[in-house]
PDB file of N, CA and C in Angstrom:
ATOM      1  N   ALA A  11      53.591 -46.358  83.423  1.00 43.00           N
ATOM      2  CA  ALA A  11      52.481 -45.960  82.551  1.00 43.00           C
ATOM      3  C   ALA A  11      51.206 -45.734  83.350  1.00 43.00           C
ATOM      4  N   SER A  12      51.036 -46.437  84.478  1.00 51.00           N
ATOM      5  CA  SER A  12      49.759 -46.359  85.187  1.00 51.00           C
ATOM      6  C   SER A  12      49.544 -45.049  85.941  1.00 51.00           C
ATOM      7  N   LYS A  13      50.574 -44.240  86.150  1.00 60.00           N
ATOM      8  CA  LYS A  13      50.401 -42.991  86.884  1.00 60.00           C
ATOM      9  C   LYS A  13      49.474 -42.028  86.166  1.00 60.00           C
ATOM     10  N   GLY A  14      49.498 -42.006  84.827  1.00 82.00           N
ATOM     11  CA  GLY A  14      48.682 -41.083  84.068  1.00 82.00           C
ATOM     12  C   GLY A  14      47.367 -41.666  83.603  1.00 82.00           C
ATOM     13  N   ILE A  15      46.992 -42.852  84.127  1.00 86.00           N
ATOM     14  CA  ILE A  15      45.775 -43.538  83.690  1.00 86.00           C
ATOM     15  C   ILE A  15      44.958 -43.959  84.900  1.00 86.00           C
ATOM     16  N   ARG A  16      43.656 -43.683  84.841  1.00 89.00           N
ATOM     17  CA  ARG A  16      42.740 -44.155  85.886  1.00 89.00           C
ATOM     18  C   ARG A  16      41.619 -44.920  85.198  1.00 89.00           C
ATOM     19  N   LEU A  17      41.314 -46.108  85.712  1.00 89.00           N
ATOM     20  CA  LEU A  17      40.263 -46.967  85.158  1.00 89.00           C
ATOM     21  C   LEU A  17      39.094 -47.033  86.120  1.00 89.00           C
ATOM     22  N   SER A  18      37.877 -46.937  85.596  1.00 91.00           N
ATOM     23  CA  SER A  18      36.688 -47.103  86.440  1.00 91.00           C
ATOM     24  C   SER A  18      36.387 -48.586  86.595  1.00 91.00           C
ATOM     25  N   ALA A  19      35.544 -48.896  87.551  1.00 90.00           N
ATOM     26  CA  ALA A  19      34.981 -50.242  87.633  1.00 90.00           C
ATOM     27  C   ALA A  19      33.990 -50.377  86.479  1.00 90.00           C
ATOM     28  N   PRO A  20      33.700 -51.608  86.037  1.00 89.00           N
ATOM     29  CA  PRO A  20      32.703 -51.752  84.970  1.00 89.00           C
ATOM     30  C   PRO A  20      31.335 -51.280  85.459  1.00 89.00           C
ATOM     31  N   TYR A  21      30.562 -50.691  84.587  1.00 91.00           N
ATOM     32  CA  TYR A  21      29.224 -50.213  84.948  1.00 91.00           C
ATOM     33  C   TYR A  21      28.323 -50.343  83.741  1.00 91.00           C
ATOM     34  N   PRO A  22      27.014 -50.368  83.870  1.00 89.00           N
ATOM     35  CA  PRO A  22      26.270 -50.410  85.140  1.00 89.00           C
ATOM     36  C   PRO A  22      26.311 -51.816  85.736  1.00 89.00           C
ATOM     37  N   MET A  23      26.022 -51.913  86.986  1.00 84.00           N
ATOM     38  CA  MET A  23      25.900 -53.198  87.674  1.00 84.00           C
ATOM     39  C   MET A  23      24.530 -53.252  88.322  1.00 84.00           C
ATOM     40  N   PRO A  24      23.718 -54.267  88.134  1.00 80.00           N
ATOM     41  CA  PRO A  24      24.033 -55.386  87.248  1.00 80.00           C
ATOM     42  C   PRO A  24      24.035 -54.957  85.792  1.00 80.00           C
ATOM     43  N   THR A  25      24.797 -55.694  84.980  1.00 79.00           N
ATOM     44  CA  THR A  25      24.892 -55.366  83.564  1.00 79.00           C
ATOM     45  C   THR A  25      23.600 -55.743  82.848  1.00 79.00           C
ATOM     46  N   ASN A  26      23.387 -55.136  81.687  1.00 76.00           N
ATOM     47  CA  ASN A  26      22.163 -55.390  80.936  1.00 76.00           C
ATOM     48  C   ASN A  26      22.483 -55.437  79.439  1.00 76.00           C
ATOM     49  N   GLY A  27      23.198 -56.485  79.008  1.00 74.00           N
ATOM     50  CA  GLY A  27      23.521 -56.639  77.603  1.00 74.00           C
ATOM     51  C   GLY A  27      24.826 -55.989  77.175  1.00 74.00           C
ATOM     52  N   GLU A  28      25.320 -55.046  77.954  1.00 84.00           N
ATOM     53  CA  GLU A  28      26.595 -54.397  77.678  1.00 84.00           C
ATOM     54  C   GLU A  28      27.096 -53.741  78.956  1.00 84.00           C
ATOM     55  N   PHE A  29      28.389 -53.456  78.969  1.00 87.00           N
ATOM     56  CA  PHE A  29      28.945 -52.703  80.093  1.00 87.00           C
ATOM     57  C   PHE A  29      30.020 -51.775  79.575  1.00 87.00           C
ATOM     58  N   PHE A  30      30.400 -50.823  80.411  1.00 92.00           N
ATOM     59  CA  PHE A  30      31.342 -49.776  80.029  1.00 92.00           C
ATOM     60  C   PHE A  30      32.469 -49.691  81.049  1.00 92.00           C
ATOM     61  N   ILE A  31      33.633 -49.270  80.584  1.00 92.00           N
ATOM     62  CA  ILE A  31      34.768 -48.943  81.445  1.00 92.00           C
ATOM     63  C   ILE A  31      35.252 -47.570  80.996  1.00 92.00           C
ATOM     64  N   THR A  32      35.386 -46.652  81.938  1.00 93.00           N
ATOM     65  CA  THR A  32      35.864 -45.311  81.625  1.00 93.00           C
ATOM     66  C   THR A  32      37.351 -45.226  81.952  1.00 93.00           C
ATOM     67  N   ILE A  33      38.093 -44.648  81.037  1.00 91.00           N
ATOM     68  CA  ILE A  33      39.531 -44.462  81.198  1.00 91.00           C
ATOM     69  C   ILE A  33      39.801 -42.959  81.178  1.00 91.00           C
ATOM     70  N   VAL A  34      40.488 -42.472  82.212  1.00 91.00           N
ATOM     71  CA  VAL A  34      40.870 -41.059  82.280  1.00 91.00           C
ATOM     72  C   VAL A  34      42.383 -41.005  82.124  1.00 91.00           C
ATOM     73  N   THR A  35      42.857 -40.185  81.178  1.00 89.00           N
ATOM     74  CA  THR A  35      44.288 -40.095  80.907  1.00 89.00           C
ATOM     75  C   THR A  35      44.796 -38.662  81.076  1.00 89.00           C
ATOM     76  N   ASP A  36      46.039 -38.555  81.497  1.00 91.00           N
ATOM     77  CA  ASP A  36      46.668 -37.252  81.711  1.00 91.00           C
ATOM     78  C   ASP A  36      47.575 -36.826  80.563  1.00 91.00           C
ATOM     79  N   SER A  37      47.894 -37.752  79.654  1.00 90.00           N
ATOM     80  CA  SER A  37      48.814 -37.421  78.571  1.00 90.00           C
ATOM     81  C   SER A  37      48.435 -38.194  77.307  1.00 90.00           C
ATOM     82  N   GLU A  38      49.100 -37.888  76.221  1.00 90.00           N
ATOM     83  CA  GLU A  38      48.871 -38.549  74.934  1.00 90.00           C
ATOM     84  C   GLU A  38      49.716 -39.813  74.850  1.00 90.00           C
ATOM     85  N   PHE A  39      49.140 -40.906  74.328  1.00 88.00           N
ATOM     86  CA  PHE A  39      49.878 -42.145  74.157  1.00 88.00           C
ATOM     87  C   PHE A  39      49.118 -43.070  73.221  1.00 88.00           C
ATOM     88  N   THR A  40      49.725 -44.214  72.900  1.00 91.00           N
ATOM     89  CA  THR A  40      49.075 -45.243  72.101  1.00 91.00           C
ATOM     90  C   THR A  40      48.526 -46.296  73.051  1.00 91.00           C
ATOM     91  N   MET A  41      47.253 -46.668  72.860  1.00 92.00           N
ATOM     92  CA  MET A  41      46.571 -47.582  73.782  1.00 92.00           C
ATOM     93  C   MET A  41      45.877 -48.691  73.008  1.00 92.00           C
ATOM     94  N   GLN A  42      45.954 -49.900  73.548  1.00 94.00           N
ATOM     95  CA  GLN A  42      45.212 -51.050  73.038  1.00 94.00           C
ATOM     96  C   GLN A  42      44.562 -51.726  74.233  1.00 94.00           C
ATOM     97  N   THR A  43      43.333 -52.248  74.079  1.00 93.00           N
ATOM     98  CA  THR A  43      42.668 -52.926  75.183  1.00 93.00           C
ATOM     99  C   THR A  43      42.181 -54.299  74.752  1.00 93.00           C
ATOM    100  N   ALA A  44      42.081 -55.201  75.733  1.00 93.00           N
ATOM    101  CA  ALA A  44      41.584 -56.551  75.480  1.00 93.00           C
ATOM    102  C   ALA A  44      40.798 -57.023  76.694  1.00 93.00           C
ATOM    103  N   LEU A  45      39.846 -57.921  76.449  1.00 91.00           N
ATOM    104  CA  LEU A  45      39.060 -58.527  77.511  1.00 91.00           C
ATOM    105  C   LEU A  45      39.245 -60.033  77.424  1.00 91.00           C
ATOM    106  N   TYR A  46      39.589 -60.666  78.569  1.00 90.00           N
ATOM    107  CA  TYR A  46      39.836 -62.099  78.634  1.00 90.00           C
ATOM    108  C   TYR A  46      38.880 -62.746  79.626  1.00 90.00           C
ATOM    109  N   ASP A  47      38.529 -64.010  79.383  1.00 85.00           N
ATOM    110  CA  ASP A  47      37.736 -64.747  80.373  1.00 85.00           C
ATOM    111  C   ASP A  47      38.678 -65.345  81.408  1.00 85.00           C
ATOM    112  N   GLU A  48      38.106 -66.017  82.403  1.00 87.00           N
ATOM    113  CA  GLU A  48      38.920 -66.545  83.499  1.00 87.00           C
ATOM    114  C   GLU A  48      39.852 -67.669  83.054  1.00 87.00           C
ATOM    115  N   MET A  49      39.640 -68.230  81.867  1.00 88.00           N
ATOM    116  CA  MET A  49      40.515 -69.272  81.327  1.00 88.00           C
ATOM    117  C   MET A  49      41.637 -68.676  80.469  1.00 88.00           C
ATOM    118  N   GLY A  50      41.653 -67.343  80.337  1.00 90.00           N
ATOM    119  CA  GLY A  50      42.688 -66.687  79.562  1.00 90.00           C
ATOM    120  C   GLY A  50      42.379 -66.540  78.082  1.00 90.00           C
ATOM    121  N   ARG A  51      41.153 -66.881  77.679  1.00 89.00           N
ATOM    122  CA  ARG A  51      40.763 -66.739  76.268  1.00 89.00           C
ATOM    123  C   ARG A  51      40.379 -65.289  75.984  1.00 89.00           C
ATOM    124  N   MET A  52      40.923 -64.740  74.892  1.00 91.00           N
ATOM    125  CA  MET A  52      40.596 -63.364  74.520  1.00 91.00           C
ATOM    126  C   MET A  52      39.177 -63.323  73.974  1.00 91.00           C
ATOM    127  N   LEU A  53      38.344 -62.451  74.542  1.00 87.00           N
ATOM    128  CA  LEU A  53      36.956 -62.302  74.110  1.00 87.00           C
ATOM    129  C   LEU A  53      36.783 -61.109  73.191  1.00 87.00           C
ATOM    130  N   GLU A  54      37.548 -60.078  73.433  1.00 89.00           N
ATOM    131  CA  GLU A  54      37.411 -58.861  72.641  1.00 89.00           C
ATOM    132  C   GLU A  54      38.732 -58.107  72.639  1.00 89.00           C
ATOM    133  N   LEU A  55      39.088 -57.586  71.474  1.00 92.00           N
ATOM    134  CA  LEU A  55      40.315 -56.813  71.325  1.00 92.00           C
ATOM    135  C   LEU A  55      39.971 -55.509  70.625  1.00 92.00           C
ATOM    136  N   LYS A  56      40.360 -54.411  71.229  1.00 90.00           N
ATOM    137  CA  LYS A  56      40.194 -53.104  70.597  1.00 90.00           C
ATOM    138  C   LYS A  56      41.578 -52.698  70.104  1.00 90.00           C
ATOM    139  N   PRO A  57      41.731 -52.449  68.802  1.00 91.00           N
ATOM    140  CA  PRO A  57      43.057 -52.200  68.232  1.00 91.00           C
ATOM    141  C   PRO A  57      43.743 -50.967  68.806  1.00 91.00           C
ATOM    142  N   ALA A  58      45.052 -50.957  68.660  1.00 91.00           N
ATOM    143  CA  ALA A  58      45.856 -49.835  69.147  1.00 91.00           C
ATOM    144  C   ALA A  58      45.430 -48.548  68.459  1.00 91.00           C
ATOM    145  N   ALA A  59      45.340 -47.492  69.256  1.00 91.00           N
ATOM    146  CA  ALA A  59      44.948 -46.185  68.735  1.00 91.00           C
ATOM    147  C   ALA A  59      45.611 -45.097  69.569  1.00 91.00           C
ATOM    148  N   LYS A  60      45.851 -43.967  68.943  1.00 91.00           N
ATOM    149  CA  LYS A  60      46.405 -42.817  69.656  1.00 91.00           C
ATOM    150  C   LYS A  60      45.305 -42.219  70.525  1.00 91.00           C
ATOM    151  N   VAL A  61      45.627 -41.936  71.769  1.00 88.00           N
ATOM    152  CA  VAL A  61      44.670 -41.394  72.728  1.00 88.00           C
ATOM    153  C   VAL A  61      45.185 -40.045  73.217  1.00 88.00           C
ATOM    154  N   LEU A  62      44.313 -39.061  73.204  1.00 91.00           N
ATOM    155  CA  LEU A  62      44.648 -37.728  73.714  1.00 91.00           C
ATOM    156  C   LEU A  62      44.250 -37.637  75.189  1.00 91.00           C
ATOM    157  N   PRO A  63      44.802 -36.692  75.944  1.00 93.00           N
ATOM    158  CA  PRO A  63      44.416 -36.537  77.348  1.00 93.00           C
ATOM    159  C   PRO A  63      42.907 -36.317  77.469  1.00 93.00           C
ATOM    160  N   GLY A  64      42.313 -36.888  78.516  1.00 93.00           N
ATOM    161  CA  GLY A  64      40.881 -36.705  78.755  1.00 93.00           C
ATOM    162  C   GLY A  64      40.195 -37.989  79.155  1.00 93.00           C
ATOM    163  N   ILE A  65      38.894 -38.039  78.899  1.00 93.00           N
ATOM    164  CA  ILE A  65      38.061 -39.162  79.321  1.00 93.00           C
ATOM    165  C   ILE A  65      37.623 -39.946  78.091  1.00 93.00           C
ATOM    166  N   ARG A  66      37.775 -41.257  78.146  1.00 91.00           N
ATOM    167  CA  ARG A  66      37.376 -42.143  77.056  1.00 91.00           C
ATOM    168  C   ARG A  66      36.558 -43.279  77.672  1.00 91.00           C
ATOM    169  N   THR A  67      35.393 -43.559  77.087  1.00 93.00           N
ATOM    170  CA  THR A  67      34.540 -44.644  77.569  1.00 93.00           C
ATOM    171  C   THR A  67      34.544 -45.775  76.554  1.00 93.00           C
ATOM    172  N   LEU A  68      34.871 -46.983  77.026  1.00 91.00           N
ATOM    173  CA  LEU A  68      34.884 -48.164  76.170  1.00 91.00           C
ATOM    174  C   LEU A  68      33.633 -48.988  76.427  1.00 91.00           C
ATOM    175  N   ARG A  69      33.015 -49.484  75.358  1.00 90.00           N
ATOM    176  CA  ARG A  69      31.785 -50.277  75.442  1.00 90.00           C
ATOM    177  C   ARG A  69      32.108 -51.722  75.094  1.00 90.00           C
ATOM    178  N   PHE A  70      31.579 -52.645  75.899  1.00 86.00           N
ATOM    179  CA  PHE A  70      31.753 -54.074  75.661  1.00 86.00           C
ATOM    180  C   PHE A  70      30.390 -54.746  75.637  1.00 86.00           C
ATOM    181  N   GLN A  71      30.203 -55.706  74.734  1.00 79.00           N
ATOM    182  CA  GLN A  71      28.982 -56.503  74.710  1.00 79.00           C
ATOM    183  C   GLN A  71      29.067 -57.534  75.824  1.00 79.00           C
ATOM    184  N   GLN A  72      27.959 -57.777  76.488  1.00 66.00           N
ATOM    185  CA  GLN A  72      27.951 -58.687  77.631  1.00 66.00           C
ATOM    186  C   GLN A  72      27.894 -60.142  77.233  1.00 66.00           C
ATOM    187  N   GLU A  73      27.031 -60.507  76.328  1.00 64.00           N
ATOM    188  CA  GLU A  73      26.820 -61.885  75.909  1.00 64.00           C
ATOM    189  C   GLU A  73      26.673 -62.783  77.131  1.00 64.00           C
ATOM    190  N   LYS A  74      27.528 -63.805  77.260  1.00 62.00           N
ATOM    191  CA  LYS A  74      27.394 -64.753  78.375  1.00 62.00           C
ATOM    192  C   LYS A  74      28.396 -64.455  79.478  1.00 62.00           C
ATOM    193  N   ARG A  75      28.722 -63.196  79.681  1.00 52.00           N
ATOM    194  CA  ARG A  75      29.755 -62.837  80.648  1.00 52.00           C
ATOM    195  C   ARG A  75      29.211 -62.597  82.047  1.00 52.00           C
ATOM    196  N   ILE A  76      27.977 -62.911  82.273  1.00 55.00           N
ATOM    197  CA  ILE A  76      27.363 -62.602  83.566  1.00 55.00           C
ATOM    198  C   ILE A  76      27.856 -63.568  84.648  1.00 55.00           C
ATOM    199  N   GLY A  77      28.059 -63.078  85.839  1.00 64.00           N
ATOM    200  CA  GLY A  77      28.378 -63.900  86.993  1.00 64.00           C
ATOM    201  C   GLY A  77      29.726 -64.580  86.953  1.00 64.00           C
ATOM    202  N   SER A  78      30.691 -63.995  86.277  1.00 78.00           N
ATOM    203  CA  SER A  78      32.002 -64.615  86.174  1.00 78.00           C
ATOM    204  C   SER A  78      33.105 -63.591  86.369  1.00 78.00           C
ATOM    205  N   THR A  79      34.320 -64.118  86.424  1.00 84.00           N
ATOM    206  CA  THR A  79      35.509 -63.287  86.557  1.00 84.00           C
ATOM    207  C   THR A  79      36.119 -63.082  85.180  1.00 84.00           C
ATOM    208  N   TYR A  80      36.483 -61.850  84.893  1.00 87.00           N
ATOM    209  CA  TYR A  80      37.118 -61.516  83.624  1.00 87.00           C
ATOM    210  C   TYR A  80      38.294 -60.603  83.898  1.00 87.00           C
ATOM    211  N   PHE A  81      39.143 -60.448  82.910  1.00 91.00           N
ATOM    212  CA  PHE A  81      40.314 -59.598  83.050  1.00 91.00           C
ATOM    213  C   PHE A  81      40.351 -58.598  81.908  1.00 91.00           C
ATOM    214  N   PHE A  82      40.476 -57.326  82.271  1.00 92.00           N
ATOM    215  CA  PHE A  82      40.574 -56.236  81.313  1.00 92.00           C
ATOM    216  C   PHE A  82      42.037 -55.832  81.258  1.00 92.00           C
ATOM    217  N   GLN A  83      42.604 -55.837  80.070  1.00 94.00           N
ATOM    218  CA  GLN A  83      44.010 -55.468  79.899  1.00 94.00           C
ATOM    219  C   GLN A  83      44.098 -54.222  79.037  1.00 94.00           C
ATOM    220  N   ILE A  84      44.906 -53.298  79.485  1.00 92.00           N
ATOM    221  CA  ILE A  84      45.181 -52.090  78.704  1.00 92.00           C
ATOM    222  C   ILE A  84      46.690 -52.051  78.481  1.00 92.00           C
ATOM    223  N   ILE A  85      47.078 -51.851  77.234  1.00 90.00           N
ATOM    224  CA  ILE A  85      48.493 -51.748  76.898  1.00 90.00           C
ATOM    225  C   ILE A  85      48.746 -50.316  76.450  1.00 90.00           C
ATOM    226  N   VAL A  86      49.616 -49.647  77.191  1.00 87.00           N
ATOM    227  CA  VAL A  86      49.922 -48.235  76.942  1.00 87.00           C
ATOM    228  C   VAL A  86      51.403 -48.126  76.607  1.00 87.00           C
ATOM    229  N   ASP A  87      51.681 -47.689  75.392  1.00 83.00           N
ATOM    230  CA  ASP A  87      53.060 -47.537  74.936  1.00 83.00           C
ATOM    231  C   ASP A  87      53.905 -48.766  75.274  1.00 83.00           C
ATOM    232  N   GLY A  88      53.328 -49.969  75.074  1.00 83.00           N
ATOM    233  CA  GLY A  88      54.044 -51.221  75.289  1.00 83.00           C
ATOM    234  C   GLY A  88      54.028 -51.746  76.710  1.00 83.00           C
ATOM    235  N   LYS A  89      53.451 -51.007  77.659  1.00 87.00           N
ATOM    236  CA  LYS A  89      53.380 -51.466  79.052  1.00 87.00           C
ATOM    237  C   LYS A  89      51.958 -51.899  79.369  1.00 87.00           C
ATOM    238  N   SER A  90      51.817 -53.047  80.036  1.00 89.00           N
ATOM    239  CA  SER A  90      50.514 -53.654  80.277  1.00 89.00           C
ATOM    240  C   SER A  90      50.008 -53.416  81.702  1.00 89.00           C
ATOM    241  N   ILE A  91      48.705 -53.118  81.796  1.00 89.00           N
ATOM    242  CA  ILE A  91      48.009 -53.005  83.085  1.00 89.00           C
ATOM    243  C   ILE A  91      46.813 -53.938  82.984  1.00 89.00           C
ATOM    244  N   THR A  92      46.622 -54.805  83.980  1.00 92.00           N
ATOM    245  CA  THR A  92      45.500 -55.745  83.964  1.00 92.00           C
ATOM    246  C   THR A  92      44.634 -55.514  85.193  1.00 92.00           C
ATOM    247  N   LYS A  93      43.309 -55.498  84.978  1.00 91.00           N
ATOM    248  CA  LYS A  93      42.352 -55.284  86.064  1.00 91.00           C
ATOM    249  C   LYS A  93      41.353 -56.443  86.069  1.00 91.00           C
ATOM    250  N   LYS A  94      41.149 -57.015  87.247  1.00 91.00           N
ATOM    251  CA  LYS A  94      40.173 -58.095  87.417  1.00 91.00           C
ATOM    252  C   LYS A  94      38.763 -57.507  87.480  1.00 91.00           C
ATOM    253  N   LEU A  95      37.830 -58.103  86.730  1.00 87.00           N
ATOM    254  CA  LEU A  95      36.446 -57.636  86.700  1.00 87.00           C
ATOM    255  C   LEU A  95      35.515 -58.732  87.194  1.00 87.00           C
ATOM    256  N   MET A  96      34.568 -58.369  88.023  1.00 84.00           N
ATOM    257  CA  MET A  96      33.507 -59.276  88.444  1.00 84.00           C
ATOM    258  C   MET A  96      32.214 -58.728  87.879  1.00 84.00           C
ATOM    259  N   LEU A  97      31.584 -59.469  86.958  1.00 79.00           N
ATOM    260  CA  LEU A  97      30.335 -59.028  86.346  1.00 79.00           C
ATOM    261  C   LEU A  97      29.169 -59.799  86.941  1.00 79.00           C
ATOM    262  N   TYR A  98      28.087 -59.091  87.175  1.00 76.00           N
ATOM    263  CA  TYR A  98      26.854 -59.734  87.656  1.00 76.00           C
ATOM    264  C   TYR A  98      25.667 -59.027  87.087  1.00 76.00           C
TER     265      TYR A  98
END
């Protein structure tokens, strides 16, 4: 699943109340995303949705996520990709 998907690093850095991750896709599929803290607790879940080829930007609220390690998970057609995020 990861061949047709490219994920950006979170931006802007340093964050200012929110951050974004850009996803570029080469084909149509069903996608769900989640954000976890370093203890494995789910902080945010974006429900599964059909995605067309192109660029999609996801917005996340920062809250108390500054200066820590987080994990961004994307599930594409049942296959999971996880990316480690360092926010500051």
